[in-house]
Short mmCIF file of C-alpha atoms in Angstrom, two decimals:
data_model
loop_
_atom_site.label_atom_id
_atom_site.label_comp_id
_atom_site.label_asym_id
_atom_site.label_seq_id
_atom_site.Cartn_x
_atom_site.Cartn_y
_atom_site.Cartn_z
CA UNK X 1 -33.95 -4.67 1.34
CA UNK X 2 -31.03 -7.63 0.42
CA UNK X 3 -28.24 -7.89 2.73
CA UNK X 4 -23.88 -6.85 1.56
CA UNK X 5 -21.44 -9.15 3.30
CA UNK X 6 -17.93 -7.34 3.33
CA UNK X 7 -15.38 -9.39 4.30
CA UNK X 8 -11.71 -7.51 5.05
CA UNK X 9 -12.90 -4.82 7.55
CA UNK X 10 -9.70 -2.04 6.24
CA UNK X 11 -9.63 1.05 4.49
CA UNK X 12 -11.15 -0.08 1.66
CA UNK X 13 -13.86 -2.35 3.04
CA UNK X 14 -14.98 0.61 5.58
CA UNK X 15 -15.10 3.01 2.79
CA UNK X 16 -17.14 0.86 1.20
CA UNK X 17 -19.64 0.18 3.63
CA UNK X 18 -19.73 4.13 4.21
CA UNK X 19 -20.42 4.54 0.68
CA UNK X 20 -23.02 1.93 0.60
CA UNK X 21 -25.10 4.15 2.96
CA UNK X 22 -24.03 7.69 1.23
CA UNK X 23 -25.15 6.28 -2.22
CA UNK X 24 -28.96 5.26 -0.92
CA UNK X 25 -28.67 1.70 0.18
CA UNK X 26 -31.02 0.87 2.70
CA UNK X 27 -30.46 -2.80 2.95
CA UNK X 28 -28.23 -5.00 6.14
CA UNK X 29 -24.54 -4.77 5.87
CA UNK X 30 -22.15 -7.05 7.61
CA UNK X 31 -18.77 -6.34 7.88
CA UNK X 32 -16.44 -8.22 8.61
CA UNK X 33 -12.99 -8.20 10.17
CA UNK X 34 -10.27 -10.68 11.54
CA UNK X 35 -8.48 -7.93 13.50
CA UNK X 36 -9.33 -6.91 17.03
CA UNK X 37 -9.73 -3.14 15.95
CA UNK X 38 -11.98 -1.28 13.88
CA UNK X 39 -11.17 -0.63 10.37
CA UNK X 40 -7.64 1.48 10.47
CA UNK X 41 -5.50 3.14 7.97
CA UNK X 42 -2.30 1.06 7.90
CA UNK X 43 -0.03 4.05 6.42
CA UNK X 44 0.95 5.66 10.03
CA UNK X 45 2.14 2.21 11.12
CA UNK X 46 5.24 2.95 9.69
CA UNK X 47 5.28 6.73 10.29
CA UNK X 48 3.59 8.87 13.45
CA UNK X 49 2.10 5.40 14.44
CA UNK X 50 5.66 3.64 15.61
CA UNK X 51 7.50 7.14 16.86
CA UNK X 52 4.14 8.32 18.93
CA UNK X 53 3.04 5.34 20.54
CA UNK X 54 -0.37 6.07 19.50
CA UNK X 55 -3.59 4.15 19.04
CA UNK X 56 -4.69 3.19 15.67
CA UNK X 57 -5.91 5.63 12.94
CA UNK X 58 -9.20 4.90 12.79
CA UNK X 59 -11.62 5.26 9.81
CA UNK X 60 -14.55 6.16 11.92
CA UNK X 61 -15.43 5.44 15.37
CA UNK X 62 -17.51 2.86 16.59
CA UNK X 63 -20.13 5.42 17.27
CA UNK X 64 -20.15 6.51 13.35
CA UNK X 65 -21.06 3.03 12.62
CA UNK X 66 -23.62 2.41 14.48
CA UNK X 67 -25.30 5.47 13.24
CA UNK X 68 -24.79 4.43 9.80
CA UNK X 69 -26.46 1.06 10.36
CA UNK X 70 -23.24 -0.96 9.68
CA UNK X 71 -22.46 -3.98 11.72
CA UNK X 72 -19.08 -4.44 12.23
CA UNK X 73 -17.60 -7.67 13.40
CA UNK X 74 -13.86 -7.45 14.66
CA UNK X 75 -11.77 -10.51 15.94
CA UNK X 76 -14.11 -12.60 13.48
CA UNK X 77 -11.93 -14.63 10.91
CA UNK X 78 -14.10 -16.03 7.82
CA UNK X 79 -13.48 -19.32 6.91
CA UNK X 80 -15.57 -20.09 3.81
CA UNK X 81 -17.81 -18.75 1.29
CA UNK X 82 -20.80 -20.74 -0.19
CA UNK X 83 -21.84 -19.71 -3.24
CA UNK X 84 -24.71 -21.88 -3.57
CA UNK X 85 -26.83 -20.70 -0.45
CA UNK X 86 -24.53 -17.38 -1.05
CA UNK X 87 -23.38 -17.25 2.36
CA UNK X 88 -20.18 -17.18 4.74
CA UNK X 89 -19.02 -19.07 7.55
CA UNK X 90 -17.27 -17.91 10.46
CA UNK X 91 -14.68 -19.84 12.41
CA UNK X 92 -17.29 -20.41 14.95
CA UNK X 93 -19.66 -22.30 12.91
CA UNK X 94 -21.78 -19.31 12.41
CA UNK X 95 -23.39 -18.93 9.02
CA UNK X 96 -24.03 -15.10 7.54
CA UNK X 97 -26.21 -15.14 4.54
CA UNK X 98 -25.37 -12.39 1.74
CA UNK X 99 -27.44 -10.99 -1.45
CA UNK X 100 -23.59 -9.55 -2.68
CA UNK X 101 -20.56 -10.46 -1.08
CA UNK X 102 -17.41 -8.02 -1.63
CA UNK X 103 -13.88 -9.78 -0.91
CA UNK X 104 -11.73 -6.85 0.69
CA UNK X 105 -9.39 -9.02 2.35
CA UNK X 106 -6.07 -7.06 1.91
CA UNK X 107 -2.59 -8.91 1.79
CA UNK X 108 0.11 -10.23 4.15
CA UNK X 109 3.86 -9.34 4.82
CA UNK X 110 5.77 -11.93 2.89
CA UNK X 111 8.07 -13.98 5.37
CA UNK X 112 11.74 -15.32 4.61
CA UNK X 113 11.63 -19.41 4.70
CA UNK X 114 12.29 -20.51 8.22
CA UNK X 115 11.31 -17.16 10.18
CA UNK X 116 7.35 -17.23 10.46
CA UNK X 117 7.41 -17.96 13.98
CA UNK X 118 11.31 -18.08 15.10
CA UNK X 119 11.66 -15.48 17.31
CA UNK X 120 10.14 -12.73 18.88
CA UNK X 121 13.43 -11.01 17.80
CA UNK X 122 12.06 -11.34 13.85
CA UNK X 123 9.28 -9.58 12.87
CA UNK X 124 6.91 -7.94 9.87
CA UNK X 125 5.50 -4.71 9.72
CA UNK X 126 1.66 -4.79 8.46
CA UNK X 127 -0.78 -4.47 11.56
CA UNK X 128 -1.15 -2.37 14.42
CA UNK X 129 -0.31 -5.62 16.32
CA UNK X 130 3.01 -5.59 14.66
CA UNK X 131 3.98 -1.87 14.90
CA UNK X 132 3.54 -1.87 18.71
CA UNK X 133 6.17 -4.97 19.05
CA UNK X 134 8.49 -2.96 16.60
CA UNK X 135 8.08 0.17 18.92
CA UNK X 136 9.47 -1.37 21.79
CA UNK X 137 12.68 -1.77 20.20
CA UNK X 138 12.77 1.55 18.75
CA UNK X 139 15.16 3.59 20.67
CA UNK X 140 19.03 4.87 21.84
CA UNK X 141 20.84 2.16 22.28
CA UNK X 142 18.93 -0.47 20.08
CA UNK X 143 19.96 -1.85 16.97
CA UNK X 144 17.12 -2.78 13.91
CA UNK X 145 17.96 -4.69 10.97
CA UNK X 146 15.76 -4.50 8.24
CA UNK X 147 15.21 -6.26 5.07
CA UNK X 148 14.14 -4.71 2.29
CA UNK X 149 14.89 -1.52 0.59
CA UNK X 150 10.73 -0.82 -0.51
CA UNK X 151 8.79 2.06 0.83
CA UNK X 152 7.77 -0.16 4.26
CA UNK X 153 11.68 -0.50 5.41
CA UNK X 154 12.83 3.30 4.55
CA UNK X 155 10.03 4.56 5.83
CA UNK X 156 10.89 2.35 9.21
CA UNK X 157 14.27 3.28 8.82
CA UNK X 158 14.04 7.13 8.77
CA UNK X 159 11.03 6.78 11.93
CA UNK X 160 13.78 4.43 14.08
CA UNK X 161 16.67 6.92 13.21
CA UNK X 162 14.22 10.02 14.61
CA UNK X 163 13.98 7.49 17.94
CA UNK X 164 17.55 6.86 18.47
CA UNK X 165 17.97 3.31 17.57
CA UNK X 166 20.76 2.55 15.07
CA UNK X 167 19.85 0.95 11.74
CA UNK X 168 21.11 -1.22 9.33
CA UNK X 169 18.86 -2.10 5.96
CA UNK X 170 19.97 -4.72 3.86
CA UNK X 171 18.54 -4.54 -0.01
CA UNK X 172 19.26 -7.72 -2.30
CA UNK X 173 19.37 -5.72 -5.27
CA UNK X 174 21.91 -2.90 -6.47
CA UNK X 175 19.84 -0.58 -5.33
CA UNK X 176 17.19 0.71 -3.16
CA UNK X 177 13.48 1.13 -4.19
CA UNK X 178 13.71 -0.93 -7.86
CA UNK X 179 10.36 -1.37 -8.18
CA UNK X 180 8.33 1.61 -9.75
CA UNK X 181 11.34 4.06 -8.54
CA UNK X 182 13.24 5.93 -10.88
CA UNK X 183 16.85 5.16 -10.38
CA UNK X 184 17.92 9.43 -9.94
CA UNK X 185 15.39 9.94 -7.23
CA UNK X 186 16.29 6.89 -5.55
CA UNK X 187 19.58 8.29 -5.30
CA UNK X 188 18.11 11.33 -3.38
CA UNK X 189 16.39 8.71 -1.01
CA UNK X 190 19.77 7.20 -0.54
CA UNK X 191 21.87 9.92 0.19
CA UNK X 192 19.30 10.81 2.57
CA UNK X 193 18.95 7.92 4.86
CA UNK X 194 23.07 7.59 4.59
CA UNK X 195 23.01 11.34 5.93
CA UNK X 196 20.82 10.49 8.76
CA UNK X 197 23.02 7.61 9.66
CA UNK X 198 21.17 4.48 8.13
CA UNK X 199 23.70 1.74 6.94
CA UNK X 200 22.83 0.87 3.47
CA UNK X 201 23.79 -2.76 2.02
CA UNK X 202 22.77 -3.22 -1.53
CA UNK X 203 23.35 -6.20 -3.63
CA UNK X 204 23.61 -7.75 -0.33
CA UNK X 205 22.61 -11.89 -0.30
CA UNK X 206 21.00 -13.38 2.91
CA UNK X 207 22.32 -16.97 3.46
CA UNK X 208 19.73 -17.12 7.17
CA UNK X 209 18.41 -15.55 9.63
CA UNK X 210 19.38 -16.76 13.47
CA UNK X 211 17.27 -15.58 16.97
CA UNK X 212 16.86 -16.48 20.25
CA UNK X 213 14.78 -14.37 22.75
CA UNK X 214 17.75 -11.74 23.33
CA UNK X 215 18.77 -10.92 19.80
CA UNK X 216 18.69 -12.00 16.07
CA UNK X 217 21.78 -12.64 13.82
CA UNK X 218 21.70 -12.00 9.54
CA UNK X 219 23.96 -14.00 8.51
CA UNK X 220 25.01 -13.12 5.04
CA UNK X 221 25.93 -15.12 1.60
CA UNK X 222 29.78 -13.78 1.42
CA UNK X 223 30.18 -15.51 5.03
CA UNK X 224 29.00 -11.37 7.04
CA UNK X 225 26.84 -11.34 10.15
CA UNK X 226 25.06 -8.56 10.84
CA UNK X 227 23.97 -8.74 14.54
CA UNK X 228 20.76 -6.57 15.96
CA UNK X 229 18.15 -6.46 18.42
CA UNK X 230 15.29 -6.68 15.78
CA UNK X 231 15.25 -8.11 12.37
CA UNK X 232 12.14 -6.77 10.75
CA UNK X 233 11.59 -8.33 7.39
CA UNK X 234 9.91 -5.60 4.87
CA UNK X 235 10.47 -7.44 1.29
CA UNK X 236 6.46 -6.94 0.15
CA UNK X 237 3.01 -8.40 0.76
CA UNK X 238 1.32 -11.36 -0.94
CA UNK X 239 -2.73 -11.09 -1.48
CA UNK X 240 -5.04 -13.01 0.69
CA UNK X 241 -6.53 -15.12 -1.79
CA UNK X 242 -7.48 -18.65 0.11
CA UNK X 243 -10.98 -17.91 0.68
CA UNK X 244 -11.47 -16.78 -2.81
CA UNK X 245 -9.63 -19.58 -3.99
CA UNK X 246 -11.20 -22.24 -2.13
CA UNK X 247 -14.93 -20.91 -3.35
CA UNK X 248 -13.60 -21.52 -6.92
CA UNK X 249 -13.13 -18.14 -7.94
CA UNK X 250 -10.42 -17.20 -10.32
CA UNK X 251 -7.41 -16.06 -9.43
CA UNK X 252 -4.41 -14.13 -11.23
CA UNK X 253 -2.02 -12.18 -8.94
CA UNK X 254 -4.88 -11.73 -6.67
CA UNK X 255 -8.40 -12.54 -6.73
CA UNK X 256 -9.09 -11.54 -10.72
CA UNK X 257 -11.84 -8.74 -11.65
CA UNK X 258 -13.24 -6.89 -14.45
CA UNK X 259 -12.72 -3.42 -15.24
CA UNK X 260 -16.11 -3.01 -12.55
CA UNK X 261 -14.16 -5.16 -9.59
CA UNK X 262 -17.18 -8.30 -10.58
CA UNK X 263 -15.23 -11.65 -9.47
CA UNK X 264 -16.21 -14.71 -11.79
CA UNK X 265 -19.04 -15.41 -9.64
CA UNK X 266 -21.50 -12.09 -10.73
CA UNK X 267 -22.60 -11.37 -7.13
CA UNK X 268 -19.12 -11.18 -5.88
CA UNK X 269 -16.87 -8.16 -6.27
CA UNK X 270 -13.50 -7.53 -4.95
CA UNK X 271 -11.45 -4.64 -4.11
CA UNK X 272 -8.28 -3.12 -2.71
CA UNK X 273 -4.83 -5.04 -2.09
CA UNK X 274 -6.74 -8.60 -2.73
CA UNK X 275 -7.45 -7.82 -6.15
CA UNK X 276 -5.96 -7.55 -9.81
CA UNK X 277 -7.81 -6.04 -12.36
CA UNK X 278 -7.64 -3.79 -15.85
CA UNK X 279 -6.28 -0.85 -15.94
CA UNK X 280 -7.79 1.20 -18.95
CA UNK X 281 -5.03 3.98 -18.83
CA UNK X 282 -2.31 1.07 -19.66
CA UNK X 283 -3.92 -0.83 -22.39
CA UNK X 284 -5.73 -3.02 -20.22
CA UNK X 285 -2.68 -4.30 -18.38
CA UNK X 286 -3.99 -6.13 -15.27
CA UNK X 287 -2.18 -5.00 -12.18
CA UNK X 288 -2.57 -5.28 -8.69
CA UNK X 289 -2.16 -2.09 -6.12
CA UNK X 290 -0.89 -2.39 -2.95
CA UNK X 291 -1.90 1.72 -2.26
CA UNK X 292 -3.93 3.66 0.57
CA UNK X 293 -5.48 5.62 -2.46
CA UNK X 294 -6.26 2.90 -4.68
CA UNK X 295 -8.25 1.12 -1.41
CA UNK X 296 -9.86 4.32 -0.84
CA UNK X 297 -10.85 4.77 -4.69
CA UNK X 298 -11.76 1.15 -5.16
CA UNK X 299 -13.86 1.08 -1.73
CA UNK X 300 -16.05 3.97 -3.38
CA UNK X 301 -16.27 2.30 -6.62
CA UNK X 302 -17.04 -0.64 -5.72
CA UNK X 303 -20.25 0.33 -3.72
CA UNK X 304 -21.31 1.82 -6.63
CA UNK X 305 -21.35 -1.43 -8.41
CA UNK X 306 -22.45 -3.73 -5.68
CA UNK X 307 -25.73 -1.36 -6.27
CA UNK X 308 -25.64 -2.07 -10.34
CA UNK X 309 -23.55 1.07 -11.65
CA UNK X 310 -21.48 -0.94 -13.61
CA UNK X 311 -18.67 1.57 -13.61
CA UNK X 312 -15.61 0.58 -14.75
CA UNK X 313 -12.08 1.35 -13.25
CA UNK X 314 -10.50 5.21 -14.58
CA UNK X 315 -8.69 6.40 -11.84
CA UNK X 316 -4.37 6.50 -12.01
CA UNK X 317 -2.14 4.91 -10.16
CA UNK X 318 -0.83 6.97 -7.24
CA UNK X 319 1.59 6.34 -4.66
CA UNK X 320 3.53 8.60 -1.91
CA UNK X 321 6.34 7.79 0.54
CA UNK X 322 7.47 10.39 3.79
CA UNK X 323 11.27 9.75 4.62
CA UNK X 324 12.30 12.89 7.28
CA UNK X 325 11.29 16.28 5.66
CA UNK X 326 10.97 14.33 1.37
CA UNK X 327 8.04 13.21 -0.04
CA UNK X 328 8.15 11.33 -3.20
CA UNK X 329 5.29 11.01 -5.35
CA UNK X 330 4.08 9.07 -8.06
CA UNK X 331 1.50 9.37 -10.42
CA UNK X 332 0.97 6.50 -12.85
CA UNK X 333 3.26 3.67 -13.99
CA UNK X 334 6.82 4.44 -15.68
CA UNK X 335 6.95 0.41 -17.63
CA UNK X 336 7.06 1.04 -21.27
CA UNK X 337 8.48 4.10 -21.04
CA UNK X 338 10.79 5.38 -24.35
CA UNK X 339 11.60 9.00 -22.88
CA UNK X 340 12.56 10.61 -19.59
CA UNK X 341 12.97 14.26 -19.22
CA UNK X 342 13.38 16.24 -15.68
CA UNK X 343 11.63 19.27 -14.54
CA UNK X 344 13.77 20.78 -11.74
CA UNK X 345 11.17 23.18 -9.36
CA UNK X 346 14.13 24.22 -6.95
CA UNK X 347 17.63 23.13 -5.94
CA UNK X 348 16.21 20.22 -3.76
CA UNK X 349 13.12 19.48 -5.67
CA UNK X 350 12.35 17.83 -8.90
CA UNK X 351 10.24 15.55 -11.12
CA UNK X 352 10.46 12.80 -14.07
CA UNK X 353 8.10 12.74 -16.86
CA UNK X 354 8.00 9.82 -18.69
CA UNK X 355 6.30 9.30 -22.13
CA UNK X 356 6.03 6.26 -24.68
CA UNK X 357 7.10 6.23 -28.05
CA UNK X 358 3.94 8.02 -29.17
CA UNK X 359 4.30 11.16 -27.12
CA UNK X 360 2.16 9.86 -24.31
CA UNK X 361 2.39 10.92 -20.67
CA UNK X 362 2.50 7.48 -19.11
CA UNK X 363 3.77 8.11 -15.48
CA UNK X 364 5.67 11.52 -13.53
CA UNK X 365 7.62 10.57 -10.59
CA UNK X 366 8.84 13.85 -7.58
CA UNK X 367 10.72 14.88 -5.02
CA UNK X 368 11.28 16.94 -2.52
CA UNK X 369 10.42 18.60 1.07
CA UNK X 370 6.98 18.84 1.92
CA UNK X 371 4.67 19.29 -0.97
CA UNK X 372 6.98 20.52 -2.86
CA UNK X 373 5.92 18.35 -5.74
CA UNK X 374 2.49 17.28 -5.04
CA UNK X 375 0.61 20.35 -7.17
CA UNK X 376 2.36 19.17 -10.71
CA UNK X 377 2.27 15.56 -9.30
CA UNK X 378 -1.40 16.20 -9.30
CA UNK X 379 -1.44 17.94 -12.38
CA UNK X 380 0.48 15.04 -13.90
CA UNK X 381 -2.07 12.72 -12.71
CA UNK X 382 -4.71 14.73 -14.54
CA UNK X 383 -2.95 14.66 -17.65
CA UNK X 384 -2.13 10.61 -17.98
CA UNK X 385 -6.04 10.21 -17.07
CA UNK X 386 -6.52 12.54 -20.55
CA UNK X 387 -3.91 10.78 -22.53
CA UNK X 388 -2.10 13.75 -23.19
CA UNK X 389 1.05 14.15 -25.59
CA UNK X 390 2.57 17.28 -24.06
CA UNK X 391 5.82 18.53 -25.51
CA UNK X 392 8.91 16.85 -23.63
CA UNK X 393 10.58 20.32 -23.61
CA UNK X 394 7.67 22.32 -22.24
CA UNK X 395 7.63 19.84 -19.36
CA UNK X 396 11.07 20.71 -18.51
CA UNK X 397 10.48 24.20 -18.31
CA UNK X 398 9.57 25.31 -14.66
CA UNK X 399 7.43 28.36 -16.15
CA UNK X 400 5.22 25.84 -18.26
CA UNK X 401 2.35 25.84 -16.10
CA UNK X 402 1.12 21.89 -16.41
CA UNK X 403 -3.02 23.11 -16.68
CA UNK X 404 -2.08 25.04 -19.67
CA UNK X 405 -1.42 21.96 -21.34
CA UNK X 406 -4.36 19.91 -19.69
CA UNK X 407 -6.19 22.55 -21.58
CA UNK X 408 -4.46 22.33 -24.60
#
């Protein structure tokens, strides 16, 4: 029957484990999680999960699991892997043998030097844990600081503005959302949040950060202090990679894979935030995904493989953001990019296709309120997966319907 150690018990590690059981497999699986919950989707935590109050989104309930046959362990660090007798170790002592191991282990809020543990009054925003300390500052009255203009500190920003609490987010670069963001839609983002009353510092240098149990202090390079009653520090997430690293495997910008999510060792595998791997659509460009749909695509895949499919990575890049009534979506990657042209679907909608020198759909960028842009988002997505030339000017044209030229 074998046994299937999964260690990282998140989105992708659940799905996994699900899939496991969906796809035939009739063997033990362990999985394993250092969080006191069951496996939970972390995407709410900066949404419906800070302004409700509510209890985690789980991926199934523990009822689901036991049905299924899976044993989950929560509150259950791992502290080594043994490739030799191919088993784990537990912080207890406890050994867990494994016939295929998959390393789901997710990533961690990066930290600003010299505020890992200085104050209550300074925090990060990555587990349920975390969102319920950020709640309790969340309201009239209170003041949030937050560093980091990414997807993680708007998102917070436009959830603590719906509570009340006055907000001030300080970026380091010119401008908000740099990374993967078209500059003309971060614009729209911007104007937003400065509608709804966010304070927006770009270009804006932090010298330290100062707390004591009543507030926290930013003190900034050109001499500024910004004073609040929460710092919460939002500038990206760094892989958990120790356990891989300390079992010899190799490691590139996360624990390194093939194009089938195989480690160096050939019965490990690794998936989700942890990983970097291949991507086919991009020349083989290895990248790592910090994405709610690439866990949930890579959890499937995965248990494919840890069965022998051998099937190797296809799916695009997507990513989505909800600030107030906009959604942005992305579908693929924009870097190498020769030509941008703009599709406008309504006066408050719109979306950026952007091709190589060759013609080639590489990555479409939206948006607007609601779905507005999700059906040619999706559409778009379709089309990089074919490697599609489409004609920049039929793109631009609202009429051109996008599965015409799928079909084409």
């Amino acid at each position: 029957m074998g046994s299937i150690v999964i260690v990282g018990a998140g989105e992708c590690g659940a799905r996994a484990a699900f899939a496991l059981r969906e796809m035939g497999y009739d063997g033990k699986i362990t999985l394993i999680g250092a969080e006191p919950h069951l496996p939970y989707e972390r995407p709410p935590l900066s949404k419906d999960g800070l302004s409700g109050q509510l209890p985690p989104k789980y991926v199934a309930d523990a009822e689901r699991y036991r049905v299924a046959g899976i044993e989950v362990l929560t509150d259950t660090p791992v502290s080594a892997i043994d490739r030799t007798d191919k088993s784990v170790t537990l912080t207890d002592g406890t050994s867990i043998a494994y016939d295929r191991l998959l390393l789901a282990t997710g990533a961690r809020a990066r930290t600003i030097a010299g505020t890992d543990d200085a104050s209550r009054r300074i925090r990060t925003l990555r587990t349920h844990a975390d969102a319920e300390e950020i709640r309790r500052e969340l309201a009239p009255g209170r003041k949030l600081a937050i560093i980091g203009g990414g997807f993680i500190g708007l998102e917070l920003a436009a959830t603590a503005r719906r509570l009340g609490a006055a907000v001030i987010l300080i970026e380091g670069l010119t401008r908000i959302l740099s990374r993967g963001v078209p500059e003309d839609i971060a614009a729209v983002v911007a104007a937003r949040h400065r509608a709804e009353g966010v304070d927006l510092r770009c270009s804006a240098k932090i010298e330290r950060i100062d707390a004591d149990e009543n507030c926290a202090r930013v003190v900034l390079a050109d001499g500024e202090t910004v004073d609040a009653d929460l710092v919460v520090i939002g500038i990206g997430a760094i892989p958990n990679t120790e356990l891989a690293a300390a079992a010899g495997l190799a490691i590139d910008n996360g624990i390194a894979v093939d194009a089938t999510l195989q480690t160096s060792d050939s019965d490990i595998y690794a998936a989700g935030d942890c990983c970097s791997f291949p991507l086919c659509h991009y020349g083989d460009r290895r990248v790592r995904l910090e994405a709610w749909r690439n866990a949930q695509d890579q959890g499937t895949l995965v248990a494919g493989n840890l069965l022998g499919a051998g099937e190797a990575i296809a799916s695009v890049p997507w990513f989505w953001s909800d600030q107030y009534d906009l959604t942005l979506q992305i579908a693929g990657l924009a870097e190498g990019a020769s030509t941008t042209v703009r599709r406008d679907l309504s006066d408050s909608a719109f979306i950026l296709f952007h091709l190589d020198d060759t013609g080639r759909l590489l990555s479409a960028s939206g948006i607007g309120p609601g779905n507005a842009v999700a059906r040619d988002i999706r559409l778009a997505e379709m089309l990089i997966a074919a490697g599609k030339r489409p004609d920049p000017q039929a793109l631009i044209l609202p009429e051109t319907k996008l599965k015409a030229l799928l079909a084409a």
